[in-house]
PDB file of C-alpha atoms in Angstrom:
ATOM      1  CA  UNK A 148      94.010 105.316 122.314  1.00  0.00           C
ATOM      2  CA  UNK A 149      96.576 104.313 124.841  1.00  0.00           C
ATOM      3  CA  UNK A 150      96.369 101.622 128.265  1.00  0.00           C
ATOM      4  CA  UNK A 151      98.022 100.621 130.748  1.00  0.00           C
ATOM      5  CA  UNK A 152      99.040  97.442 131.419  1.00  0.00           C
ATOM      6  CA  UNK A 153     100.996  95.236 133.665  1.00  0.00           C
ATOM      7  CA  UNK A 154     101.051  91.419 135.545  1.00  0.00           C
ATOM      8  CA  UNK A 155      98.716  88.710 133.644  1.00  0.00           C
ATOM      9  CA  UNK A 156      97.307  91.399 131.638  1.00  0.00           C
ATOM     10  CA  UNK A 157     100.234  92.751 130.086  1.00  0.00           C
ATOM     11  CA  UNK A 158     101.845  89.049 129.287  1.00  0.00           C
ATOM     12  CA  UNK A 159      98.462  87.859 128.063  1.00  0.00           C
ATOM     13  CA  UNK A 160      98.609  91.248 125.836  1.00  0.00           C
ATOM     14  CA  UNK A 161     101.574  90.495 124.208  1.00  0.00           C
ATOM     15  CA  UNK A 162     101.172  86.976 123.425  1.00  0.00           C
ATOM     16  CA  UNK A 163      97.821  88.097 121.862  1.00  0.00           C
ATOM     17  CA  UNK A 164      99.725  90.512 119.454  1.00  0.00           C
ATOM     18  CA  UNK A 165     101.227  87.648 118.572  1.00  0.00           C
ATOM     19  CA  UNK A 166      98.228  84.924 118.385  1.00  0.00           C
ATOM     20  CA  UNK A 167      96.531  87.729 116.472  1.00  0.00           C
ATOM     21  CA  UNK A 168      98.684  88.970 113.818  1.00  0.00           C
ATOM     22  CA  UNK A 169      97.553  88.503 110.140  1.00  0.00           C
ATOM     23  CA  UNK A 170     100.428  90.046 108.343  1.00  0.00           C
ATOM     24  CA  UNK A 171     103.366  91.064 110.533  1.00  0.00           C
ATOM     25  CA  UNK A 172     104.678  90.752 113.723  1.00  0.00           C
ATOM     26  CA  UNK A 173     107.700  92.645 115.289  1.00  0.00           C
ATOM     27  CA  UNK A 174     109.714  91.551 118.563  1.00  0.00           C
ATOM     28  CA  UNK A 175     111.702  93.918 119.415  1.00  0.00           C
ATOM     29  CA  UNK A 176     114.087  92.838 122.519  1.00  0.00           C
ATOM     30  CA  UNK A 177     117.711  92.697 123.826  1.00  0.00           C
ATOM     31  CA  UNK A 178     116.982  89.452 125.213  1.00  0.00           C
ATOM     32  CA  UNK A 179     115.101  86.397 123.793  1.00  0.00           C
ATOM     33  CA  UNK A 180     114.608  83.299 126.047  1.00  0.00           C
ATOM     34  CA  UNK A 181     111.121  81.261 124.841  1.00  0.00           C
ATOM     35  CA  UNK A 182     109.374  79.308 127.571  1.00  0.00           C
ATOM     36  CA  UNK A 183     107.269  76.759 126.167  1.00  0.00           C
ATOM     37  CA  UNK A 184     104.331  78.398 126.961  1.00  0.00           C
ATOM     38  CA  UNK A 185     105.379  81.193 124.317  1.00  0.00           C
ATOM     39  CA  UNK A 186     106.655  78.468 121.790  1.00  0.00           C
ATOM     40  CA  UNK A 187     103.062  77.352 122.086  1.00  0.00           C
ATOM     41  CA  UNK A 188     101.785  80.944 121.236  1.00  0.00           C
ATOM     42  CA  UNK A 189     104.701  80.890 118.157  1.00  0.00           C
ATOM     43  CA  UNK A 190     103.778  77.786 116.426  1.00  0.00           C
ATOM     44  CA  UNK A 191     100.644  78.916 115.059  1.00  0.00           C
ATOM     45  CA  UNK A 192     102.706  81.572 113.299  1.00  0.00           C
ATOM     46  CA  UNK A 193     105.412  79.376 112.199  1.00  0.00           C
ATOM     47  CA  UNK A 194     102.648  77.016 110.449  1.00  0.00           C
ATOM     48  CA  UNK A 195     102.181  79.735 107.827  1.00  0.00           C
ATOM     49  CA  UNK A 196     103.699  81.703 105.195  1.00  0.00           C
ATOM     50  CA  UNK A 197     101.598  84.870 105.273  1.00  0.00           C
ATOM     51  CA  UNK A 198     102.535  86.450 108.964  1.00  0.00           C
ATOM     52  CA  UNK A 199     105.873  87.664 108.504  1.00  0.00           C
ATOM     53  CA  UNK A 200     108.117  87.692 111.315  1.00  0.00           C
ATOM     54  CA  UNK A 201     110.817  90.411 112.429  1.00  0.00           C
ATOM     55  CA  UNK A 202     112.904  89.688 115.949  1.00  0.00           C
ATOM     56  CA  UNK A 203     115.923  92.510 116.699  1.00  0.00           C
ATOM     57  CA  UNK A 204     117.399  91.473 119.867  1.00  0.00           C
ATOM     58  CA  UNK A 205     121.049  93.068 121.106  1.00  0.00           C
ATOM     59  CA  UNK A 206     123.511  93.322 123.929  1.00  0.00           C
ATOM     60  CA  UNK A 207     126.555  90.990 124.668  1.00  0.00           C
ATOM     61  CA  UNK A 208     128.468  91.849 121.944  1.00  0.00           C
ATOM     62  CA  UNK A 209     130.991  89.145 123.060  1.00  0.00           C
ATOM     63  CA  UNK A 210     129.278  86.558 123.614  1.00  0.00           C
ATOM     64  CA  UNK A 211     125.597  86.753 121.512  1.00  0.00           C
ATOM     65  CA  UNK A 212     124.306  83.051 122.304  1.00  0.00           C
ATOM     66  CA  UNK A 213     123.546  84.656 126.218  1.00  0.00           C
ATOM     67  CA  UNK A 214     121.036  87.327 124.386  1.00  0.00           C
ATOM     68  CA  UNK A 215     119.602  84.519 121.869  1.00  0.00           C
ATOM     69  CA  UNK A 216     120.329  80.923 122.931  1.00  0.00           C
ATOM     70  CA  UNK A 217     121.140  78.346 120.016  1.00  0.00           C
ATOM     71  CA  UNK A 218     117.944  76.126 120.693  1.00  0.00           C
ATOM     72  CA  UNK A 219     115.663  79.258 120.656  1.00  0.00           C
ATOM     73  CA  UNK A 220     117.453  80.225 117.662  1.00  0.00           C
ATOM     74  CA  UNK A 221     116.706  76.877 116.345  1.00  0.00           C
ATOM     75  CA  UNK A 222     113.024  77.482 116.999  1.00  0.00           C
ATOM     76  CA  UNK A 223     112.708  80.463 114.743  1.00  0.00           C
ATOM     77  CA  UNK A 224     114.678  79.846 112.126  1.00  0.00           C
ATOM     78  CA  UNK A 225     111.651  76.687 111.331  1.00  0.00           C
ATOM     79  CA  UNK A 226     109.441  79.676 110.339  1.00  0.00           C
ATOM     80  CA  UNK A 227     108.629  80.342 107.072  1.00  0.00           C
ATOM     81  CA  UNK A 228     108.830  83.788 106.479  1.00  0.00           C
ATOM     82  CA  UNK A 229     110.956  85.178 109.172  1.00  0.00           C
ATOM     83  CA  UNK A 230     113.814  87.743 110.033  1.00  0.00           C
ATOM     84  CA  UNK A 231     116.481  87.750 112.835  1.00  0.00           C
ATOM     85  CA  UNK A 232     118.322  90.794 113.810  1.00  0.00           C
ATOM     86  CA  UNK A 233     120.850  92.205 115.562  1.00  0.00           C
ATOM     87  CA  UNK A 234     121.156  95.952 117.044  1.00  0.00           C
ATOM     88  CA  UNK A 235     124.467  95.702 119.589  1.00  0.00           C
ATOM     89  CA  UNK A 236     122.946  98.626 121.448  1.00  0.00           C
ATOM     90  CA  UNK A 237     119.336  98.091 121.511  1.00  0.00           C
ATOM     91  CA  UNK A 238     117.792  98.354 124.703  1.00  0.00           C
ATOM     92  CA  UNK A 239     114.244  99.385 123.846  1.00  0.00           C
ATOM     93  CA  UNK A 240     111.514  96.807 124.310  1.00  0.00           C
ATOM     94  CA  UNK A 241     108.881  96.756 121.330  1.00  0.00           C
ATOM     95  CA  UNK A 242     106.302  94.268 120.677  1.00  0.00           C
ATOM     96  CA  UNK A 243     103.358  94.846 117.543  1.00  0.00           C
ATOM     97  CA  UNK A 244     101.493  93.302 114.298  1.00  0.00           C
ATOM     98  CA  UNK A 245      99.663  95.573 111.506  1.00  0.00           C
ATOM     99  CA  UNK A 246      97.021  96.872 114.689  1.00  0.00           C
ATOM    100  CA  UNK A 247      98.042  96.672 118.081  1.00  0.00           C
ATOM    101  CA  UNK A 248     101.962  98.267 119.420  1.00  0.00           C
ATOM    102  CA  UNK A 249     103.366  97.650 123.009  1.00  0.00           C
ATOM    103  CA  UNK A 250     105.827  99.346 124.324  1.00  0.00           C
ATOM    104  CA  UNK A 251     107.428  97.891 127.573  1.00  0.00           C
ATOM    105  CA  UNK A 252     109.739  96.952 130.057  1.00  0.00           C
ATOM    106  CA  UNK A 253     109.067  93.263 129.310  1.00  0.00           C
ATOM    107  CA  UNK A 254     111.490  91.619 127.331  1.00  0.00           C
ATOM    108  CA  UNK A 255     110.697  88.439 125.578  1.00  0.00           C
ATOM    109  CA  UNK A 256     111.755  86.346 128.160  1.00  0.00           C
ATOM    110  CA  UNK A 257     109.818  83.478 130.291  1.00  0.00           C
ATOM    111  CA  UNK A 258     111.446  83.936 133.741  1.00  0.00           C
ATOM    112  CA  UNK A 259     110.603  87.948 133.470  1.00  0.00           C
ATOM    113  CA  UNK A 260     106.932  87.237 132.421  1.00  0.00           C
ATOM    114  CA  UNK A 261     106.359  85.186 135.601  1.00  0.00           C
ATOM    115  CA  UNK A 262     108.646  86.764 138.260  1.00  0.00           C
ATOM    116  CA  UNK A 263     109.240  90.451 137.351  1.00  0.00           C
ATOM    117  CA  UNK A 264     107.483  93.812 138.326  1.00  0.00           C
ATOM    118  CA  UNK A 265     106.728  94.873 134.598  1.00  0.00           C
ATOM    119  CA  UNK A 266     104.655  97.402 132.941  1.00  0.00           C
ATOM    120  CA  UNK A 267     103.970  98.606 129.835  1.00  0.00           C
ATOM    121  CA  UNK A 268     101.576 100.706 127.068  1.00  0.00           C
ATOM    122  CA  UNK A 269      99.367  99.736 124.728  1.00  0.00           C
ATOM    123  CA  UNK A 270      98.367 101.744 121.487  1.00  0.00           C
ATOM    124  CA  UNK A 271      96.095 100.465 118.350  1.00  0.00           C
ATOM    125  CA  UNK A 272      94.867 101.934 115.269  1.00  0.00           C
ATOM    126  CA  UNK A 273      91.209 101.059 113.912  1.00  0.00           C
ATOM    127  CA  UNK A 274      88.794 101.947 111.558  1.00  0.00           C
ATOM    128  CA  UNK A 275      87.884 104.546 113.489  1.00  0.00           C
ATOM    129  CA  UNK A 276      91.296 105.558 114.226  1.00  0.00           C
ATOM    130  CA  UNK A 277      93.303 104.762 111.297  1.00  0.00           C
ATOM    131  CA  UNK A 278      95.839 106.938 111.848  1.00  0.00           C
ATOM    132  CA  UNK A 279      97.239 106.607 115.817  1.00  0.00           C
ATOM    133  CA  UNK A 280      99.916 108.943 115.800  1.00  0.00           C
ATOM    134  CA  UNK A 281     101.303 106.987 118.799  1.00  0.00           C
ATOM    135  CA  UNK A 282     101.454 103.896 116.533  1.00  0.00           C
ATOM    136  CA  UNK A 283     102.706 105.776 113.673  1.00  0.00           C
ATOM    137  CA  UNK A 284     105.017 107.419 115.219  1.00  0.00           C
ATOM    138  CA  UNK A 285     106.654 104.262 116.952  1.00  0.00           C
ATOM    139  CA  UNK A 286     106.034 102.245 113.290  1.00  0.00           C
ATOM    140  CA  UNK A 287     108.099 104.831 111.237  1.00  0.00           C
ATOM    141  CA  UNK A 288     111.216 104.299 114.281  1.00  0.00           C
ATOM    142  CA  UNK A 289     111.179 100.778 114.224  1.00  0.00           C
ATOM    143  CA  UNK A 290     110.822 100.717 110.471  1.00  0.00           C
ATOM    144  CA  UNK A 291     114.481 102.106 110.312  1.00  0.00           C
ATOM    145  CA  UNK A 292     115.708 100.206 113.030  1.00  0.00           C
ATOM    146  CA  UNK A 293     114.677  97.022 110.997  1.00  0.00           C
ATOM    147  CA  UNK A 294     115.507  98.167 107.547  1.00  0.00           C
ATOM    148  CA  UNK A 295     118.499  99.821 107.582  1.00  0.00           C
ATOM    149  CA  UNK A 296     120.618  99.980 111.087  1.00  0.00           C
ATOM    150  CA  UNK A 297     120.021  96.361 112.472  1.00  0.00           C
ATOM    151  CA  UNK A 298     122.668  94.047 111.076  1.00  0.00           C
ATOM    152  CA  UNK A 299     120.758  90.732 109.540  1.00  0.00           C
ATOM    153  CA  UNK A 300     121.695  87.292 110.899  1.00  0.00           C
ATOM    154  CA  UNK A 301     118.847  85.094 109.247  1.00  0.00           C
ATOM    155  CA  UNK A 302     116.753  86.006 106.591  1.00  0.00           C
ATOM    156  CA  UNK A 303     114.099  83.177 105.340  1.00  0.00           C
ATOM    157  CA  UNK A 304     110.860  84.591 102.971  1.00  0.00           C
ATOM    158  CA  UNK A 305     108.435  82.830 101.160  1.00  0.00           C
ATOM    159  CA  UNK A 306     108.475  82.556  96.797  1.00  0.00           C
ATOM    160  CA  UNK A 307     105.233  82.632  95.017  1.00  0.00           C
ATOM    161  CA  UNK A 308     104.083  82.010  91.942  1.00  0.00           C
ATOM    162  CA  UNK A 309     101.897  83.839  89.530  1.00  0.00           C
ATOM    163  CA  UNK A 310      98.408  82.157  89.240  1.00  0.00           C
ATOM    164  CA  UNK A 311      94.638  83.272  87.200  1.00  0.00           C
ATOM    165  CA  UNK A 312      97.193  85.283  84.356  1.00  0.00           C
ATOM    166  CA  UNK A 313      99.238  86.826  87.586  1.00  0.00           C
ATOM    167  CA  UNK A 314      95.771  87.888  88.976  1.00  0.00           C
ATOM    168  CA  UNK A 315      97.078  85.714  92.046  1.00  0.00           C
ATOM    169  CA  UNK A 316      99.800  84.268  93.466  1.00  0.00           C
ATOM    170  CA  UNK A 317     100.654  80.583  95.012  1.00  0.00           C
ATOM    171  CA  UNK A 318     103.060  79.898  98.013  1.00  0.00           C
ATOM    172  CA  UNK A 319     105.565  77.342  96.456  1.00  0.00           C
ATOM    173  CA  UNK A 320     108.300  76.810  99.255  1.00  0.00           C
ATOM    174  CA  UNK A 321     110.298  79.225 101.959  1.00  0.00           C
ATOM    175  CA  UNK A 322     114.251  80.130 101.279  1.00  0.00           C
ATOM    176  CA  UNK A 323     116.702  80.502 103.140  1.00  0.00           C
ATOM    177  CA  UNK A 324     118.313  84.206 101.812  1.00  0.00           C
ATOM    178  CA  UNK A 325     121.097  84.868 103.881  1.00  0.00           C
ATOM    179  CA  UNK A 326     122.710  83.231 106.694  1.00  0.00           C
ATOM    180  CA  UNK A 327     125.525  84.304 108.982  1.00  0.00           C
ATOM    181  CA  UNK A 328     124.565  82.637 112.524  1.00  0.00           C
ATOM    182  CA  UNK A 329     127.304  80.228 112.451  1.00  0.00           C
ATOM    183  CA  UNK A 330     130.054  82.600 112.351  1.00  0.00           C
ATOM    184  CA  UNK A 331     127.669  85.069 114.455  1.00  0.00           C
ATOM    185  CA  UNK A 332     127.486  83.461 117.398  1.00  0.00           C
ATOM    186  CA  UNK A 333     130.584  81.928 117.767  1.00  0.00           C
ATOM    187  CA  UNK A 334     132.706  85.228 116.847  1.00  0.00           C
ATOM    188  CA  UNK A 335     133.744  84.482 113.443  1.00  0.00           C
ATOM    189  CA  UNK A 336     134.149  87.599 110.696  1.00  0.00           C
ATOM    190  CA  UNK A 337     131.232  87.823 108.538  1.00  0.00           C
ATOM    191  CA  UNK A 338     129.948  90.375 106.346  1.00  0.00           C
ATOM    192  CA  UNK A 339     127.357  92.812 107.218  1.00  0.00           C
ATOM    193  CA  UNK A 340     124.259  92.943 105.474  1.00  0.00           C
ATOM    194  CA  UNK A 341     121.287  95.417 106.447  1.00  0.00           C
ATOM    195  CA  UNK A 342     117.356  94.465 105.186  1.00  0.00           C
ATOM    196  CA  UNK A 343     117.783  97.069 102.896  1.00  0.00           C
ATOM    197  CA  UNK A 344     120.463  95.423 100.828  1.00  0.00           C
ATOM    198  CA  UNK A 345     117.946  92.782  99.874  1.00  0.00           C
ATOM    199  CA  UNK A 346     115.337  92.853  96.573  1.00  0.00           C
ATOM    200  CA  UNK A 347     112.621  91.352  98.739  1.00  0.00           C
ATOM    201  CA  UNK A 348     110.324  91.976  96.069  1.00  0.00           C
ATOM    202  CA  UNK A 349     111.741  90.091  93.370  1.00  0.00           C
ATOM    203  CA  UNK A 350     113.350  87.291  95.991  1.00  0.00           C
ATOM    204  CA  UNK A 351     109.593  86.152  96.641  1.00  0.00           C
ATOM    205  CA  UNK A 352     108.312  86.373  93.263  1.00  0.00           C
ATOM    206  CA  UNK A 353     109.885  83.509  91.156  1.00  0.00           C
ATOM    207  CA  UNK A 354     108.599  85.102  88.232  1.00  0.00           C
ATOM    208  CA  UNK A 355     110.767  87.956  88.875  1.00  0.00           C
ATOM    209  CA  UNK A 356     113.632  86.125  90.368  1.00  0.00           C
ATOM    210  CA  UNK A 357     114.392  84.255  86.974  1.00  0.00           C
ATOM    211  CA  UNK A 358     112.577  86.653  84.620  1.00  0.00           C
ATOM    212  CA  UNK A 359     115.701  86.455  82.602  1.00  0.00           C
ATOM    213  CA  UNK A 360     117.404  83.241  81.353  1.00  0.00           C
ATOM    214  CA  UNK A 361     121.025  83.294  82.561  1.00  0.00           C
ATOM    215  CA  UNK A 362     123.586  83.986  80.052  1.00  0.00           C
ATOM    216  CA  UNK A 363     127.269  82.580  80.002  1.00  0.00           C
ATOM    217  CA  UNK A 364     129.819  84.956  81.997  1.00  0.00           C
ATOM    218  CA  UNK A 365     132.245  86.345  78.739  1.00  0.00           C
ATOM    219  CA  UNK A 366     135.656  87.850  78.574  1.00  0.00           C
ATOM    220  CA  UNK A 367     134.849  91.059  80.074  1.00  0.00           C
ATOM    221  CA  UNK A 368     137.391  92.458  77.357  1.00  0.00           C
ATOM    222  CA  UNK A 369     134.828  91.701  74.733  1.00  0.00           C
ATOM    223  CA  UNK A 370     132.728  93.605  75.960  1.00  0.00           C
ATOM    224  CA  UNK A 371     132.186  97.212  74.587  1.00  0.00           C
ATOM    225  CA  UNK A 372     130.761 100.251  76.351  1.00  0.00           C
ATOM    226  CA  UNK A 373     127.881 100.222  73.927  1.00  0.00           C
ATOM    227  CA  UNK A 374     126.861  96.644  74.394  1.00  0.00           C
ATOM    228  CA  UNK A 375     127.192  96.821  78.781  1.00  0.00           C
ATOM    229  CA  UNK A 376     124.691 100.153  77.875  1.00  0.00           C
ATOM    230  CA  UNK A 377     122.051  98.093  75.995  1.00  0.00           C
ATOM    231  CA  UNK A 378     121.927  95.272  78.454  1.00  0.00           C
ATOM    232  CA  UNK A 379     121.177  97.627  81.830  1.00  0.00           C
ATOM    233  CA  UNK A 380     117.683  97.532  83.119  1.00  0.00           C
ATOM    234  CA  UNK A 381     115.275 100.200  82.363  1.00  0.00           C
ATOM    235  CA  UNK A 382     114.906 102.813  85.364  1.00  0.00           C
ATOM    236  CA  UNK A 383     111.621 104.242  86.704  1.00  0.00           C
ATOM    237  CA  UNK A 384     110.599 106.189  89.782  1.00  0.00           C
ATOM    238  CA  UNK A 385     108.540 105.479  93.106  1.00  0.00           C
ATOM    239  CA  UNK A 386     105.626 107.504  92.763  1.00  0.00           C
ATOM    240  CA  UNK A 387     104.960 107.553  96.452  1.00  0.00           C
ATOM    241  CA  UNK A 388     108.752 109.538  96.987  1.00  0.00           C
ATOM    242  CA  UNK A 389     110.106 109.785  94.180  1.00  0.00           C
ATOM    243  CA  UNK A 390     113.403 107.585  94.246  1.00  0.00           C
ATOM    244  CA  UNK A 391     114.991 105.606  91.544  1.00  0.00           C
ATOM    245  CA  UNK A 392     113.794 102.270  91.005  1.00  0.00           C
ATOM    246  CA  UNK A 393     113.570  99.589  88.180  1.00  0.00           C
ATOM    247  CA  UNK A 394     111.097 100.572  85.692  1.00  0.00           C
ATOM    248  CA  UNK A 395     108.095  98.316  86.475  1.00  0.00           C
ATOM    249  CA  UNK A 396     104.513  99.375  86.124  1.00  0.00           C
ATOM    250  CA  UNK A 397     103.201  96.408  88.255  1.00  0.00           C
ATOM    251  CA  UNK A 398     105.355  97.398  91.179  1.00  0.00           C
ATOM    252  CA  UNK A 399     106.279 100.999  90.764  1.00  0.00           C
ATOM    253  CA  UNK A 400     107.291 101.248  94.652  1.00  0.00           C
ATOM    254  CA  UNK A 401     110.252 101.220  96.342  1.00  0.00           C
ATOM    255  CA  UNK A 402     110.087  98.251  98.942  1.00  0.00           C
ATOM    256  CA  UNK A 403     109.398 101.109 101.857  1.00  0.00           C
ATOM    257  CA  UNK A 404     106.910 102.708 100.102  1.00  0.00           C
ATOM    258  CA  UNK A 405     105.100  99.242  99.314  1.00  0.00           C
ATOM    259  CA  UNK A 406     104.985  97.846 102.683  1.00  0.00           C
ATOM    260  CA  UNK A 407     103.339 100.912 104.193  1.00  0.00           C
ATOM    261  CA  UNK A 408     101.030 100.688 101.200  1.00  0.00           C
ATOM    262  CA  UNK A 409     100.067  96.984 101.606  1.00  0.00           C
ATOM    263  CA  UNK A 410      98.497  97.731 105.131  1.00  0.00           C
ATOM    264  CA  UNK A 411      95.706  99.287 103.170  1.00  0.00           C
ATOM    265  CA  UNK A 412      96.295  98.040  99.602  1.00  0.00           C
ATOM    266  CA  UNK A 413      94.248 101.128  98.357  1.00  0.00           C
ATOM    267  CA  UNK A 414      94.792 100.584  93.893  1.00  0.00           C
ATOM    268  CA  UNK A 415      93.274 104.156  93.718  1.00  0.00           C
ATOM    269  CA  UNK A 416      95.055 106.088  96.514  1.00  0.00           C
ATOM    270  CA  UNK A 417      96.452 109.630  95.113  1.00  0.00           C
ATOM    271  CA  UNK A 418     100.196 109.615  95.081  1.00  0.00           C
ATOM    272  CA  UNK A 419     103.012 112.189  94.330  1.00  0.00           C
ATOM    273  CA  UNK A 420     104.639 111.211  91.106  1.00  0.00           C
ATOM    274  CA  UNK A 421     105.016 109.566  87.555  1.00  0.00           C
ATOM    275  CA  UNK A 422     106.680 106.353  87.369  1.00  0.00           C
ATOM    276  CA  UNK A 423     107.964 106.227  84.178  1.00  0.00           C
ATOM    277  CA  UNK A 424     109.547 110.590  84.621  1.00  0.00           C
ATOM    278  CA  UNK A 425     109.333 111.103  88.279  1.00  0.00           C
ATOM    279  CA  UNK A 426     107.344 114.527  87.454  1.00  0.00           C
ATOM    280  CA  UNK A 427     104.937 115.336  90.508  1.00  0.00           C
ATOM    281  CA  UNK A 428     102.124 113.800  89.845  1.00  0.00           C
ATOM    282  CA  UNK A 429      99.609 116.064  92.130  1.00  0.00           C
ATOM    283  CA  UNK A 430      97.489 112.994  93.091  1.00  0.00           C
ATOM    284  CA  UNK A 431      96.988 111.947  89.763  1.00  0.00           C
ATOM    285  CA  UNK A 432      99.099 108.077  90.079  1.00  0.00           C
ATOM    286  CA  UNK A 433      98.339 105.449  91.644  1.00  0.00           C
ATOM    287  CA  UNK A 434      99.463 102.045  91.860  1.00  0.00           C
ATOM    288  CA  UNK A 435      96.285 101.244  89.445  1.00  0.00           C
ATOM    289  CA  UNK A 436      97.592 103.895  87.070  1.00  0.00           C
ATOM    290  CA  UNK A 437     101.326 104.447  87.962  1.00  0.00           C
ATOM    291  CA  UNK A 438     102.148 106.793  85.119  1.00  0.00           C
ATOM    292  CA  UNK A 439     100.931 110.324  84.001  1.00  0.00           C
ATOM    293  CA  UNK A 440      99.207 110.541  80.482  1.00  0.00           C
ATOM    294  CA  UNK A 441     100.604 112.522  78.095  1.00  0.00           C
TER     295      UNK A 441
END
């Protein structure tokens, strides 16, 4: 189902994506400038760990700060589980959490919400209408234009502990990941890092950030071929497409595969292969039982 909106009700429609987000929100636009009114909207976000936050913004390759000021910057980078992008020829105007997608002329930017003709569409999914095509469509797009062709500038996520024999998990503290604004903004070389490039899975899980003890670097002449073979991880295979991936039973998804998955968190929905081979699996894995019986 698709609406119409524009004036009050298309501003009070996307700050109520935002208000109403319980595990993602994404802001996609070339241009960020947060009146306080929107900050206002924001903090309740930026109070907690669970509503992660994606912003791509773009344009002025020469000088950035005009597309994403440094106080504004400032803002975001309080949050707790938050990631800033940037896409030098993003024009597009995209604004949704795990429900509700707008797509607009509106960019997030206080001037243009008050004074500017702008108009936009609205698209949900419910229970009744899981599946939107228009929001699924629009999801898998911006998916890739997070993940893997929007160059990361700031990168903060939450770590967690294991709690009730890893039943559960506790929030412990947010980290900073990666970096690069400094030199970003004022035109400084840096190196360019995509979402992609980062184990987000084992980053927030302290358990499986220092599952191993470190060891002391050697000589790398002492080291044989047969001893760098027995030390490599164990590989395994995402049984929702089939890719390599460390071999893991309690995640056996690539990070793609597991975010679309989460939405739902279905243990006993029929995927396409074994973990452990990566033989199709015909519907008979899951992420309760990840690996075909013998």
């Amino acid at each position: 189902m698709s609406t119409f909106l524009t004036g009050d009700e298309l501003e009070n429609k996307l700050t109520d994506i935002i208000w109403n987000a319980k595990k993602h929100i994404v802001i996609i636009s070339p241009f960020i400038k947060l009146d306080d009114h929107i900050k206002q909207v924001f903090e309740k976000v930026k109070s907690t760990h669970e509503i992660a936050l994606y912003i791509v913004f773009g344009k002025n390759e020469e000088y950035k700060y005009k597309s994403f000021n440094e106080d504004d910057f400032n803002f975001i980078k309080d949050f707790k589980n938050v990631a800033v992008l940037y896409n030098k020829n993003l024009h597009a105007k995209y604004y949704c959490n795990e429900k509700e997608g707008l797509i607009t002329s509106l960019n997030l930017y206080g001037y243009s919400m008050v004074n500017n003709i702008e108009y936009g569409v609205l698209f949900s999914k419910s229970l009744l209408n899981p599946m939107d095509k228009l929001y699924e469509e629009t999801e898998a797009f911006t998916y890739n234009l997070i993940f893997h062709s929007s160059e990361v500038v700031y990168l903060k996520k939450p770590q967690y502990s294991k709690k009730m024999f890893g039943l559960t998990r506790q929030y412990e503290q947010s980290q900073v990941l990666y970096d690069i604004s400094e030199d970003f903004f004022y035109g400084y070389n840096y190196d360019v890092k995509y979402l992609k490039d980062f184990d987000l899975e084992t980053e927030t899980l302290i358990e499986k950030k220092f599952e191993a003890k470190p060891q002391r670097a050697q000589d790398p002449s002492s080291h044989t071929a047969n001893s760098m073979h027995k030390n490599q991880n164990p590989m395994g295979y995402c049984i929702r497409t089939g890719e390599r991936i460390p071999f893991n039973p309690e995640q056996p998804m690539c990070y793609e595969a597991w975010r679309t998955w989460a939405q739902f968190e279905n243990y006993d929905y029929p995927e396409k292969f074994c973990h452990k081979t990566g033989k199709p699996s015909n519907g008979k894995t899951s992420m309760a039982n990840p690996i075909l019986e013998n």
